[in-house]
Coordinates of C-alpha atoms and ligand atoms in Angstrom, one line a residue:
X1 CA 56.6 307.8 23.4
X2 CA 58.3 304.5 23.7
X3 CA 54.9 303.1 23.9
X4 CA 54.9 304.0 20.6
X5 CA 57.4 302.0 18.5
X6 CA 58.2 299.4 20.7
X7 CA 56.1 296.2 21.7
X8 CA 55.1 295.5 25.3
X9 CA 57.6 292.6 25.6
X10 CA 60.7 295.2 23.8
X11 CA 59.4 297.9 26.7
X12 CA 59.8 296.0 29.6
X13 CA 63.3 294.5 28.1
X14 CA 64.3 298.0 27.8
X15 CA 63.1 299.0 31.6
X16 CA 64.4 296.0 32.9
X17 CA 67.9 297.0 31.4
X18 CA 67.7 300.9 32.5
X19 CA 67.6 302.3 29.3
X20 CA 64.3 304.0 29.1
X21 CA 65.9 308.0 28.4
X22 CA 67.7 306.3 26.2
X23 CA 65.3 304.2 24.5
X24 CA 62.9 307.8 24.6
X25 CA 65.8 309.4 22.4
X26 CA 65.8 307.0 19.8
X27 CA 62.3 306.7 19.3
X28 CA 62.4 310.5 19.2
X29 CA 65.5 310.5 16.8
X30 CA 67.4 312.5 18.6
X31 CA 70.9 312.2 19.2
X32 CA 72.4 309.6 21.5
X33 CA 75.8 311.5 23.7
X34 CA 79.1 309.6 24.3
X35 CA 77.6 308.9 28.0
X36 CA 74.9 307.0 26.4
X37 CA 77.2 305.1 24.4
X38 CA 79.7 303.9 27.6
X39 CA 75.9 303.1 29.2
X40 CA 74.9 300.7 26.2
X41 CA 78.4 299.0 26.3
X42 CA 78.0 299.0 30.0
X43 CA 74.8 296.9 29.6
X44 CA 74.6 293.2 29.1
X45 CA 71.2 293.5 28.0
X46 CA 71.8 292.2 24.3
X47 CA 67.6 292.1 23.6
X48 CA 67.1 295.2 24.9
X49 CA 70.1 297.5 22.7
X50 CA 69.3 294.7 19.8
X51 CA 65.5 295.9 20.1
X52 CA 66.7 299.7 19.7
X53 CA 68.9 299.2 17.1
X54 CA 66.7 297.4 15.1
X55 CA 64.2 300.1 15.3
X56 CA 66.5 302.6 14.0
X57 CA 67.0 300.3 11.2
X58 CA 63.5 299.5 10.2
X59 CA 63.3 302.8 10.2
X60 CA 65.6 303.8 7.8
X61 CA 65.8 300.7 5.6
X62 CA 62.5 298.6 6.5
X63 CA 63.5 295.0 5.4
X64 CA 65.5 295.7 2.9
X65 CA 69.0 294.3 3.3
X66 CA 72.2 294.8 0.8
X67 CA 74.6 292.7 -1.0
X68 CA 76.9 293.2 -3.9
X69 CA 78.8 291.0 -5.9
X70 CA 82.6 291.8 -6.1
X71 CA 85.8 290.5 -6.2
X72 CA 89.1 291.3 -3.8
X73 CA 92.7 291.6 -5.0
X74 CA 95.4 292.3 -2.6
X75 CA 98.0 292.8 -4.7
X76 CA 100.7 292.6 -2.2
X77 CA 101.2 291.9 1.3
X78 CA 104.4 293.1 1.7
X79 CA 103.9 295.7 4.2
X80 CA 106.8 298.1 6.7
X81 CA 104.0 298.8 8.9
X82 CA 103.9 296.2 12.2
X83 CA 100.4 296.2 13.2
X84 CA 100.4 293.4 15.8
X85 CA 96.7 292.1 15.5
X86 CA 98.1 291.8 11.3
X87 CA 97.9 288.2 10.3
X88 CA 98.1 289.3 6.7
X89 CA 101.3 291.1 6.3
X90 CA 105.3 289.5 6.0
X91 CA 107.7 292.5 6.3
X92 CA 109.7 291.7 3.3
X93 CA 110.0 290.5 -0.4
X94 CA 111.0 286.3 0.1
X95 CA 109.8 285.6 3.5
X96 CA 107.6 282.7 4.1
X97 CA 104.5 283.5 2.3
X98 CA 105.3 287.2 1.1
X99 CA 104.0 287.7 -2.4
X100 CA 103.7 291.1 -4.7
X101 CA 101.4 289.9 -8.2
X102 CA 102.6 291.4 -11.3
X103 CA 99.9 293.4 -13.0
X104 CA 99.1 290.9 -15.6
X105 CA 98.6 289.1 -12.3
X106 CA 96.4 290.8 -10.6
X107 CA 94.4 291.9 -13.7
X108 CA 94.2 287.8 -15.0
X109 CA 92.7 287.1 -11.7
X110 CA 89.9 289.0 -13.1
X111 CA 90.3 288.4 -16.6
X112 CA 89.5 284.7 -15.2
X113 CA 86.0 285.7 -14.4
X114 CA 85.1 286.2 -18.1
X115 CA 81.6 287.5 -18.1
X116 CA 80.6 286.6 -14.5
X117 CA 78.6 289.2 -13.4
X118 CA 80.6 291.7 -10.5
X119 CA 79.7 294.8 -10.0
X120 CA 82.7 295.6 -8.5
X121 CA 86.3 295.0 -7.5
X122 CA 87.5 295.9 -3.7
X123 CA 91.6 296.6 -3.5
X124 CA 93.7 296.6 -0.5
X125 CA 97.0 296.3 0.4
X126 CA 100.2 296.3 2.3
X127 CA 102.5 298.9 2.4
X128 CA 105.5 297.9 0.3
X129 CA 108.6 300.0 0.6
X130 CA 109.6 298.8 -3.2
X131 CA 106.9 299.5 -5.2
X132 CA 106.9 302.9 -7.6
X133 CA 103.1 304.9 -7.2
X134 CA 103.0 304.0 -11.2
X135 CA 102.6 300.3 -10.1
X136 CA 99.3 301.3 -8.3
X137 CA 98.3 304.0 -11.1
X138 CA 99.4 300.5 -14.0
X139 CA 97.2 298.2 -11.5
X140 CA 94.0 300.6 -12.0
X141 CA 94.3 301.2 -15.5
X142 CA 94.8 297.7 -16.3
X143 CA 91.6 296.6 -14.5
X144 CA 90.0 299.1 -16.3
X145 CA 91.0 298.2 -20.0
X146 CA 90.1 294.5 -19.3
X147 CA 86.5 295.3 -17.7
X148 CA 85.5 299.0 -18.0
X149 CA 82.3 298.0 -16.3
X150 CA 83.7 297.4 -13.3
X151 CA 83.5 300.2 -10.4
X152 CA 86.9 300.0 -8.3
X153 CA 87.1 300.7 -4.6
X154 CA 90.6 300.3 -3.4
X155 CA 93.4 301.7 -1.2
X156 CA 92.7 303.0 2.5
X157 CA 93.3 305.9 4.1
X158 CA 96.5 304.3 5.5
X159 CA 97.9 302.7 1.7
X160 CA 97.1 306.8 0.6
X161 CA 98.6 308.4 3.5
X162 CA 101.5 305.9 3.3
X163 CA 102.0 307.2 -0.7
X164 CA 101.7 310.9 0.1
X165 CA 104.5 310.5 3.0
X166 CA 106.5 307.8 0.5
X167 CA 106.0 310.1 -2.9
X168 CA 105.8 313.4 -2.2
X169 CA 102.6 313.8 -2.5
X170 CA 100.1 315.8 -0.2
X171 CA 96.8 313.7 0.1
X172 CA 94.3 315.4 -2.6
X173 CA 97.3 314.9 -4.8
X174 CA 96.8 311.2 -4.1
X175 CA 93.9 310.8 -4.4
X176 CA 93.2 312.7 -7.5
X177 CA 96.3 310.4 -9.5
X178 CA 94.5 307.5 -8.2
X179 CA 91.4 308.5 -9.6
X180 CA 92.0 309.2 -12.5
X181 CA 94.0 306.2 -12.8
X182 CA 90.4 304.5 -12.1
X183 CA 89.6 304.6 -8.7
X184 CA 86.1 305.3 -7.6
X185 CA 85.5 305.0 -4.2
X186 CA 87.4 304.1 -0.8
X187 CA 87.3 301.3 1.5
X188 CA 86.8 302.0 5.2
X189 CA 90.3 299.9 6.5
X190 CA 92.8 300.7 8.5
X191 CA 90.8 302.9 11.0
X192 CA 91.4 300.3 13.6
X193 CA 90.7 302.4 17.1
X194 CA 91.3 305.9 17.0
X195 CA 91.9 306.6 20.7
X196 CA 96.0 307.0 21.4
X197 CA 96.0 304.1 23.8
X198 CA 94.9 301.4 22.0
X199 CA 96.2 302.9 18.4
X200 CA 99.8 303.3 20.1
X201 CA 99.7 299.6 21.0
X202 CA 98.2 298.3 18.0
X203 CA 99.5 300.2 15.2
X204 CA 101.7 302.5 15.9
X205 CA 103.7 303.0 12.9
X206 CA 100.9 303.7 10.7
X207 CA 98.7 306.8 10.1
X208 CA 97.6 308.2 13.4
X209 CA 93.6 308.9 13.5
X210 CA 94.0 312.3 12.5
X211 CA 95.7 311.5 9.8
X212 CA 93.1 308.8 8.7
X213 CA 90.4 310.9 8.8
X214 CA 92.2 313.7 7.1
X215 CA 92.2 311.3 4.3
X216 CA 88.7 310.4 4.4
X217 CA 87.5 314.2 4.9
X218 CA 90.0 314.9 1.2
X219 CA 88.1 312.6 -0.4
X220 CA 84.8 314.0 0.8
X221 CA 85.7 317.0 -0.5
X222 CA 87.1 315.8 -3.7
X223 CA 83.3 313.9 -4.1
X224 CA 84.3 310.3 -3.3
X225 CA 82.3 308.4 -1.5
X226 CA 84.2 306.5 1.5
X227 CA 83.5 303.5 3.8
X228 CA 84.5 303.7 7.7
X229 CA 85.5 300.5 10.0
X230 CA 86.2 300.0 13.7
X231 CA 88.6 297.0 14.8
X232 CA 87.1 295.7 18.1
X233 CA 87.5 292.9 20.3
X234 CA 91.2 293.3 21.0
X235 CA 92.3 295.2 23.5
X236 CA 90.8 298.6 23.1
X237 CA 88.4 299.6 26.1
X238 CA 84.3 300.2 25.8
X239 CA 84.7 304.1 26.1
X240 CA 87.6 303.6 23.1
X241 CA 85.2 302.1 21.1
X242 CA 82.1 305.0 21.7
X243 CA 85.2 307.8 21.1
X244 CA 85.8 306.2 17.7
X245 CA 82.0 306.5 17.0
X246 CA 81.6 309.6 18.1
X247 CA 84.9 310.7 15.9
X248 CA 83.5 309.3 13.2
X249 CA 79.9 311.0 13.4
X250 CA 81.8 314.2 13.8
X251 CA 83.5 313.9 10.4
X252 CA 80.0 312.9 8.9
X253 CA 78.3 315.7 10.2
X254 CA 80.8 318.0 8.1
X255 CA 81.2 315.8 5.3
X256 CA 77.1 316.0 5.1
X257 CA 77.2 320.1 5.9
X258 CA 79.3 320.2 2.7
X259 CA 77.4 318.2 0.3
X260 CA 74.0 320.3 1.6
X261 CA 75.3 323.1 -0.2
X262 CA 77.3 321.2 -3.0
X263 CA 75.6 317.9 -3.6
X264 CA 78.8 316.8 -5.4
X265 CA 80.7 315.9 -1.8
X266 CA 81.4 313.0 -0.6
X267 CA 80.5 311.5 2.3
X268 CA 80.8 307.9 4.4
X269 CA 77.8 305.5 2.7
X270 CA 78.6 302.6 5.0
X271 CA 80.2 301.2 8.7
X272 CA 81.7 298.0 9.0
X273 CA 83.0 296.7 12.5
X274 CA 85.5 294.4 11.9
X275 CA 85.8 291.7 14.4
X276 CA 89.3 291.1 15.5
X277 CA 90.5 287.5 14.7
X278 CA 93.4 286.0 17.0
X279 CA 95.5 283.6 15.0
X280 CA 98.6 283.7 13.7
X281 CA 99.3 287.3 14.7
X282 CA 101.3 289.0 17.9
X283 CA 97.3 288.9 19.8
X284 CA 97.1 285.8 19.4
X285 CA 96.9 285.4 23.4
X286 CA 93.6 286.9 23.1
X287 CA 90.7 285.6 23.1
X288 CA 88.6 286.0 19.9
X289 CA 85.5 288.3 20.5
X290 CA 82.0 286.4 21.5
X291 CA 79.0 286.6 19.1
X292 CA 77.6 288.2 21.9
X293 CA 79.8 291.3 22.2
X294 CA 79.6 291.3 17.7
X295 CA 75.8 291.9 17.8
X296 CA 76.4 294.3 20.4
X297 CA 78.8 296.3 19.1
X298 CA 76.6 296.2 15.6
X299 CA 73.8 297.3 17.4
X300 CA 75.3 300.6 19.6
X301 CA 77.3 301.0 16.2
X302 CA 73.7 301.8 14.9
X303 CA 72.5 303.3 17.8
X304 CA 75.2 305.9 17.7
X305 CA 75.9 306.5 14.0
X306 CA 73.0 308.2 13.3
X307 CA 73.9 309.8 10.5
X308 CA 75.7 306.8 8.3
X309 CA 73.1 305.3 5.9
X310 CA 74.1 301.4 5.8
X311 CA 76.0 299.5 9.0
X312 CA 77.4 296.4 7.4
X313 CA 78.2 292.9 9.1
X314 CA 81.3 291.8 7.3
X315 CA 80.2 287.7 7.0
X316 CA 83.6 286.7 6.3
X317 CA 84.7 288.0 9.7
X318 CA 81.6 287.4 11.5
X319 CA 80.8 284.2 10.2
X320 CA 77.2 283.4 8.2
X321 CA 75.5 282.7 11.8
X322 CA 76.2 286.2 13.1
X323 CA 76.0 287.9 10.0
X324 CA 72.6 286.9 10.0
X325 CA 72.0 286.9 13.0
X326 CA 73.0 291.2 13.0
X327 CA 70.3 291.6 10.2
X328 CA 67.5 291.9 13.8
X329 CA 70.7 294.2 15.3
X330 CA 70.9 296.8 13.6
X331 CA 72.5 295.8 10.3
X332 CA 71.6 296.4 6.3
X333 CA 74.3 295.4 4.3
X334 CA 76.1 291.9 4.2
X335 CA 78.9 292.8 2.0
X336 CA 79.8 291.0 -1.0
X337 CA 80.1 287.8 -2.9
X338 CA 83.9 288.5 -2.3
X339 CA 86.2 285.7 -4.1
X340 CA 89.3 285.5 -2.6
X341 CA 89.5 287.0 0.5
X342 CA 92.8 286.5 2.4
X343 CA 93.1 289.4 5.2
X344 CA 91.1 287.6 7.8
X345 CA 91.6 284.2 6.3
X346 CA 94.9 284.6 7.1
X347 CA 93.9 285.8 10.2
X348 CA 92.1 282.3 11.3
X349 CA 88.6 283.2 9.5
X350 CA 87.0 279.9 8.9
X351 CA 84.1 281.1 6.6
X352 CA 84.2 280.4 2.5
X353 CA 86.5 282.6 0.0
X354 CA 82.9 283.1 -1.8
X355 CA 79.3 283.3 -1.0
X356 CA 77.1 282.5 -4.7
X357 CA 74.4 285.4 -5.0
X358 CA 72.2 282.9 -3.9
X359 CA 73.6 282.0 -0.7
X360 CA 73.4 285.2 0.3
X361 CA 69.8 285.9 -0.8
X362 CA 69.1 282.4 1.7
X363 CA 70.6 284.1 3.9
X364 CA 69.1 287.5 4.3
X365 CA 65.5 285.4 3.0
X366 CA 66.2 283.3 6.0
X367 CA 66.3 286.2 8.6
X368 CA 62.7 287.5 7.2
X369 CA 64.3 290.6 5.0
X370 CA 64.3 291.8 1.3
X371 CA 67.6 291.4 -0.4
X372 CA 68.6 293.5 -2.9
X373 CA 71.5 293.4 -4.9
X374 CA 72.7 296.8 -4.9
X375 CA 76.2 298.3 -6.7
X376 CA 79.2 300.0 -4.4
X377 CA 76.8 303.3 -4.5
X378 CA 73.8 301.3 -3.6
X379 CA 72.0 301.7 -6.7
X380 CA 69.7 299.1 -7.5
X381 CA 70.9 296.6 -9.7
X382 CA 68.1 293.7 -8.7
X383 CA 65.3 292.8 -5.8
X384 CA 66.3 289.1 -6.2
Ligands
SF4_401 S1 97.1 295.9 9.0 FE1 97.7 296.9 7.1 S2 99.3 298.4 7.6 FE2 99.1 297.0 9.3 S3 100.7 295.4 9.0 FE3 98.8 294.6 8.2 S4 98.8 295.2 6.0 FE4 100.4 296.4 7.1

């Protein structure tokens, strides 16, 4: 069977490595276990997963490989939550480098675009003790009124768990405000590592995992699309990583059962790992994560997600080189155009604020695939 879909050179890579079952299963598209996922993490043998993983997504995508163009506002990065791998965050109003934009703000940072075309505009931000929900609700609305075109994906499950503990609110009731405020879809942040180890000691006054994917699975159900990360290279363990795949899987699977019987569900369209970056933050010990251990983790990422359409290599966290590089490991989707990114700049990212459309196209030209400008839904806007 392997015989099949892999070339002579790819077989022996995979036999050499001791990963012929598992190579059998995903030729056969059947679904890898949590075992198989601690073996492929186990296994040094980068050509060999790469070889799989790209498989699976020739399979689903051929060469086509996705980009948008958008724009990121982080309104604030005031935030009462101490994550210690945060770079981005100042606990309070007038310390060094806090800041909170007014709407006009905010809104003039995309008023300042004119008619540039973006598709669409990402928002995240920190958890600000301060702010009224009608700051959020104004923030939406104002983006809208000054470019109704645009299609806004914004707050994670940990900004919307944060409002329903802060306002009252339970998390459909958030969700639904913020919607029709504006909001379209939802961002995959703040997942982080699920397992209660590495969660405890990373983040542990912010929404737990079952709280994170509560959120997600409300806005399944309420028909938003949704986005789904992993934080790795810090201090989480290899079977940590495989139980946040697996946990995330699980909550496709339902999310999927629901929209076979009601097609208006929701559901998780993309998976970003996010690398971990080690400056100016409490990690800061650490060392950053290898190229190496990034394709990897893109390519088991595809190996086990199964059922999530699009992985996505995040270039201003990876860099251009493996970004590229991830488009043979499994990935489909380089992200955006972006514009003023300051999480992971913050963080020690040394890539550009802003990729031009045809950077990107180079790019993903470069590595032998199709691009395709494609909106936050993935509709077609242009082969380029
Ligand atoms: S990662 Fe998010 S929640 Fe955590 S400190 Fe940074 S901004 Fe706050």
């Amino acid at each position: 069977m392997i015989e099949a879909r892999l070339s002579s050179v790819q077989r022996r890579t995979v036999a050499r490595a001791g990963l012929d079952d598992i190579a059998d299963k995903v030729v056969s598209e059947q679904r890898l276990s949590y075992e198989d996922g601690i073996r492929l993490f186990a296994s040094p043998d980068l050509a060999a997963i790469g070889a799989l993983a790209n498989l699976v997504r020739e399979r689903l995508h051929g060469d086509l490989t996705y980009f948008n163009r958008n724009i990121h506002i982080n309104a604030t990065n005031v935030c009462e939550a101490s994550c210690i791998f945060c770079s981005f965050a100042r606990l309070e109003e007038g310390m060094p480098a806090a800041y909170t934009m007014s709407i006009d703000e905010a809104v003039g940072r995309i008023a300042a675009l004119q008619d540039a075309f973006i598709t669409e505009v990402h928002i995240v931000n920190g958890l600000h003790p301060g702010l009224p929900f009608s700051y959020y609700t104004d923030l939406l609305r104002a983006i809208k009124a000054a470019r109704p075109d645009l299609h806004i994906k914004g707050f994670t499950a940990v900004e919307m768990h944060y409002y329903a503990q802060k306002y009252g609110m339970t998390y459909a009731q958030v969700i639904e405000a913020l919607r029709e405020a504006g909001l379209e879809s939802m961002p995959g942040g703040g997942a982080e590592i699920f397992h209660e180890r590495a969660r405890r000691k990373l983040c542990h006054d912010k929404v737990d995992a079952e709280g994170w994917l509560e959120v997600h699975r409300t806005a399944h159900r309420l028909g938003m699309r949704t986005n789904c990360t992993m934080l790795f290279g810090s201090i989480e363990k290899n079977e940590e990583r495989v139980d946040h795949l697996v946990r995330l899987r699980e909550l496709q699977d339902e999310s999927l059962a629901a929209r076979a019987t009601d097609p208006s569900k929701g559901w998780f369209q993309t998976f970003i790992p996010l690398k971990f970056h080690n400056e100016n933050n409490r990690l800061a010990r650490l060392s950053a994560p290898t190229g190496h251990d990034a394709l990897r983790t893109i390519a088991i990422s595809r190996l086990m997600l199964d059922n999530i359409p699009h992985i996505k290599s995040y270039w201003i966290m990876l860099g251009q080189d493996i970004a590229q590089l991830s488009l043979s490991y499994g990935a489909s989707d380089l992200d955006g155009t972006v514009r003023e990114e300051r999480i992971y700049h913050m963080a020690g990212a040394q890539t550009p604020q802003e990729l031009t459309r045809n950077q990107l196209i180079h790019l993903i030209r470069a590595a032998g695939r199709i691009p395709v400008e494609r909106d936050t839904h993935y509709n077609v806007v242009a082969e380029a």
